[in-house]
Amino acid sequence: MLTWLPAIEQSLVFALMALGVYISFRVLNTADLTVDSSFPLGAAVSATMIVSGYSPWTAVLVAVVAGMLAGAITGILSTKLNITPLLSGILTMTGLYSVNLRIMGRPNVPLSRQPTLLRWVEDLGVARQYTGLIIFVVALVLVGVFLFYLLNTQFGIAMRATGNNSAMMNALGVNTDNMKIIGLALSNALIAFSGSLFGQYQGFADVNMGLGMVVQGLACVIIGQAILNGSVLKQVLGVVLGAFIYRSAIYFVLRMDVPVTDLRLITAVLVVIALVLPQLKGKFAPAFLKERKFVNFFGKKAGDTEHA
Amino acid sequence: MLKITSLHKEFDVEGRKTNALNGINLTLEAGEFLTIVGSNGAGKSTLLNVLAGVYSQCAGTISLNDIEISNKPEHERAKWIGRVFQNPLVGTAGDMSIAENLLLAFLRGKRKNLRWGLTRKNIKLFEETLEPLDLGLEKRLFTKVRELSGGQRQALALVLATITKPEVLLLDEHTAALDPKTAEKIMELTDKIIRENNLTTLMVTHNMRHALEIGDRTIMMHEGEIVLDISGEERENATVEGLIQKFTQLRKEAMLDDRSLLAGC
């Protein structure tokens, strides 16, 4: 059980981070690379604050707000300043690296013997080895329920539609620029939140801890999407499931004595497989499965005219 | 009432200036249904796009019920202006359900709050709205729009554009991408919706018969200008052949015409 614990804990943190990536990648339909810096930003802000004597709760809250700002900057670059979304993310990510160093004052802030959230839970009488697990489960459930609700509100439906068809939303009177900025702020707030928790869990914040996070987040989202797709509920559950599958795959690969340095390559290959598999499923499926069920009111078979 | 005064629009394509709209003056009374014909590049779509705020005009004004709207951004004008595009994919959100699309149309120009979107009350409202249209969509509210055919999707786009009874409806060749039979059905539905709700409409079409048979008034555009404006008896007596003749004549004149283009804005 205990050898499994870190794998489960890491899956939970990754699920949290991947839910942030889900907002940008799936809901807003844009690849946001801010992640690589907003993840360590969350850790940097909260670690620095905890070391300076602030309560871990305040530290996490400020980390979330910092992530929100980072996402908003990427959003403003891509909408108001007309920089391509991909480049906007890269620019914010690059700039934030220096900001993270400034916040911490050095590349690494250790949190050993500091009053972190884990210590707070431990003080409630929980055995030390389960504090991380409890915090992550509670955080993931809260965030999952929050997202499920939010994306089904009037506002959330408008945000999803903006990602799906921004021309239509403009024509329906929605300020799609603002919608994208808010979406990216929300996405990076969640990512900074997971970064903050992860920093406290591993006992330090490091300026390089976000390297490769985008692709790992995408891996969780895309694997999840390949398994569960459809309603918001299914998508959110899919992301969590994807995080577990991805981390389990990594766990087993590492146990096969593959060097840790090969992790990135394995992740990239996993993402490619997850992206290609659903296409194959479509190609080799028997014809009767592909046929659409609906015959429309003009007597023509649905799907004859367009494939979105 | 929609009032367009000396509207100019110029595009700069790779250093070459093109006059898309060259002083358009047009007044539409409330409830008037205008059809617009003209060859490719006549400025028909540009006119609709400038009205909707997709492009900003170089000169001239647009006022709606005596309120100047020409400097408002697209999403603010959308409060009063409904649009259906040529491509059925543009007017609807394919990855969302019919009900979700309808909700967004009902909330046109309104604040989207943090309450649950598809409430039972809303679903009932959608069913009641769709039922009289007899499209069968009310039974499939939770179907993803991408599962609909092009014709169904365009019918839905039309419903989305008109459900809140906008002050102005802009139809940009909205049947051109459909097969002839489906196009006829959509045109019938269009006419029905516009008449029932008395919507002020501008409809661009390449179908001369539709241009003359549907609506109250027809204009022909050529090189960014209105070259023909008929309504009433004159329009009733107009024939498709007559319109086509006018077209051919204009094209011949254009070849002789070598006037230089105006400076850009």
PDB file of N, CA and C in Angstrom, chain A residues 7 11 219-220 223-228 237-252 270 274:
ATOM      1  N   ALA A   7       2.455   7.363  -5.779  1.00  0.00           N
ATOM      2  CA  ALA A   7       1.893   7.343  -7.134  1.00  0.00           C
ATOM      3  C   ALA A   7       0.476   7.888  -7.140  1.00  0.00           C
ATOM      4  N   SER A  11      -0.835  11.322  -8.822  1.00  0.00           N
ATOM      5  CA  SER A  11      -1.954  11.297  -9.773  1.00  0.00           C
ATOM      6  C   SER A  11      -2.978  12.363  -9.415  1.00  0.00           C
ATOM      7  N   ALA A 219      -1.207  15.262 -21.697  1.00  0.00           N
ATOM      8  CA  ALA A 219      -1.272  13.797 -21.698  1.00  0.00           C
ATOM      9  C   ALA A 219      -2.488  13.338 -20.907  1.00  0.00           C
ATOM     10  N   CYS A 220      -2.667  13.881 -19.697  1.00  0.00           N
ATOM     11  CA  CYS A 220      -3.822  13.499 -18.864  1.00  0.00           C
ATOM     12  C   CYS A 220      -5.136  13.826 -19.580  1.00  0.00           C
ATOM     13  N   ILE A 223      -5.562  11.570 -22.883  1.00  0.00           N
ATOM     14  CA  ILE A 223      -5.846  10.167 -22.547  1.00  0.00           C
ATOM     15  C   ILE A 223      -7.270  10.063 -21.995  1.00  0.00           C
ATOM     16  N   GLY A 224      -7.634  10.999 -21.116  1.00  0.00           N
ATOM     17  CA  GLY A 224      -8.975  11.004 -20.530  1.00  0.00           C
ATOM     18  C   GLY A 224     -10.053  11.141 -21.583  1.00  0.00           C
ATOM     19  N   GLN A 225      -9.785  12.031 -22.535  1.00  0.00           N
ATOM     20  CA  GLN A 225     -10.755  12.300 -23.598  1.00  0.00           C
ATOM     21  C   GLN A 225     -10.963  11.075 -24.479  1.00  0.00           C
ATOM     22  N   ALA A 226      -9.867  10.314 -24.654  1.00  0.00           N
ATOM     23  CA  ALA A 226      -9.968   9.119 -25.495  1.00  0.00           C
ATOM     24  C   ALA A 226     -10.854   8.068 -24.837  1.00  0.00           C
ATOM     25  N   ILE A 227     -10.973   8.131 -23.502  1.00  0.00           N
ATOM     26  CA  ILE A 227     -11.739   7.116 -22.781  1.00  0.00           C
ATOM     27  C   ILE A 227     -13.154   7.595 -22.466  1.00  0.00           C
ATOM     28  N   LEU A 228     -13.251   8.806 -21.940  1.00  0.00           N
ATOM     29  CA  LEU A 228     -14.551   9.352 -21.543  1.00  0.00           C
ATOM     30  C   LEU A 228     -14.735  10.696 -22.230  1.00  0.00           C
ATOM     31  N   LEU A 237     -14.540  13.972 -15.317  1.00  0.00           N
ATOM     32  CA  LEU A 237     -14.135  12.658 -14.800  1.00  0.00           C
ATOM     33  C   LEU A 237     -13.050  12.050 -15.679  1.00  0.00           C
ATOM     34  N   GLY A 238     -13.172  12.272 -16.985  1.00  0.00           N
ATOM     35  CA  GLY A 238     -12.189  11.761 -17.930  1.00  0.00           C
ATOM     36  C   GLY A 238     -10.796  12.312 -17.648  1.00  0.00           C
ATOM     37  N   VAL A 239     -10.723  13.600 -17.337  1.00  0.00           N
ATOM     38  CA  VAL A 239      -9.432  14.220 -17.045  1.00  0.00           C
ATOM     39  C   VAL A 239      -8.810  13.566 -15.812  1.00  0.00           C
ATOM     40  N   VAL A 240      -9.617  13.351 -14.776  1.00  0.00           N
ATOM     41  CA  VAL A 240      -9.115  12.730 -13.541  1.00  0.00           C
ATOM     42  C   VAL A 240      -8.634  11.302 -13.842  1.00  0.00           C
ATOM     43  N   LEU A 241      -9.450  10.581 -14.598  1.00  0.00           N
ATOM     44  CA  LEU A 241      -9.093   9.226 -14.994  1.00  0.00           C
ATOM     45  C   LEU A 241      -7.808   9.230 -15.823  1.00  0.00           C
ATOM     46  N   GLY A 242      -7.729  10.173 -16.745  1.00  0.00           N
ATOM     47  CA  GLY A 242      -6.551  10.310 -17.601  1.00  0.00           C
ATOM     48  C   GLY A 242      -5.298  10.533 -16.773  1.00  0.00           C
ATOM     49  N   ALA A 243      -5.421  11.355 -15.721  1.00  0.00           N
ATOM     50  CA  ALA A 243      -4.269  11.634 -14.862  1.00  0.00           C
ATOM     51  C   ALA A 243      -3.805  10.344 -14.185  1.00  0.00           C
ATOM     52  N   PHE A 244      -4.762   9.539 -13.735  1.00  0.00           N
ATOM     53  CA  PHE A 244      -4.399   8.280 -13.070  1.00  0.00           C
ATOM     54  C   PHE A 244      -3.746   7.312 -14.044  1.00  0.00           C
ATOM     55  N   ILE A 245      -4.290   7.222 -15.248  1.00  0.00           N
ATOM     56  CA  ILE A 245      -3.715   6.306 -16.231  1.00  0.00           C
ATOM     57  C   ILE A 245      -2.309   6.767 -16.610  1.00  0.00           C
ATOM     58  N   TYR A 246      -2.179   8.056 -16.836  1.00  0.00           N
ATOM     59  CA  TYR A 246      -0.873   8.588 -17.230  1.00  0.00           C
ATOM     60  C   TYR A 246       0.166   8.335 -16.142  1.00  0.00           C
ATOM     61  N   ARG A 247      -0.183   8.673 -14.898  1.00  0.00           N
ATOM     62  CA  ARG A 247       0.786   8.501 -13.816  1.00  0.00           C
ATOM     63  C   ARG A 247       1.090   7.015 -13.575  1.00  0.00           C
ATOM     64  N   SER A 248       0.080   6.156 -13.736  1.00  0.00           N
ATOM     65  CA  SER A 248       0.316   4.724 -13.567  1.00  0.00           C
ATOM     66  C   SER A 248       1.284   4.232 -14.627  1.00  0.00           C
ATOM     67  N   ALA A 249       1.073   4.696 -15.864  1.00  0.00           N
ATOM     68  CA  ALA A 249       1.963   4.289 -16.950  1.00  0.00           C
ATOM     69  C   ALA A 249       3.391   4.697 -16.616  1.00  0.00           C
ATOM     70  N   ILE A 250       3.548   5.938 -16.155  1.00  0.00           N
ATOM     71  CA  ILE A 250       4.882   6.430 -15.796  1.00  0.00           C
ATOM     72  C   ILE A 250       5.458   5.591 -14.653  1.00  0.00           C
ATOM     73  N   TYR A 251       4.603   5.258 -13.682  1.00  0.00           N
ATOM     74  CA  TYR A 251       5.014   4.484 -12.519  1.00  0.00           C
ATOM     75  C   TYR A 251       5.579   3.130 -12.957  1.00  0.00           C
ATOM     76  N   PHE A 252       4.855   2.464 -13.875  1.00  0.00           N
ATOM     77  CA  PHE A 252       5.291   1.144 -14.311  1.00  0.00           C
ATOM     78  C   PHE A 252       6.545   1.227 -15.174  1.00  0.00           C
ATOM     79  N   LEU A 270       3.364   8.866 -25.446  1.00  0.00           N
ATOM     80  CA  LEU A 270       2.027   8.562 -24.901  1.00  0.00           C
ATOM     81  C   LEU A 270       0.979   9.517 -25.469  1.00  0.00           C
ATOM     82  N   ALA A 274      -2.263   8.584 -27.658  1.00  0.00           N
ATOM     83  CA  ALA A 274      -3.620   8.947 -27.235  1.00  0.00           C
ATOM     84  C   ALA A 274      -4.325   9.779 -28.291  1.00  0.00           C
TER      85      ALA A 274
END
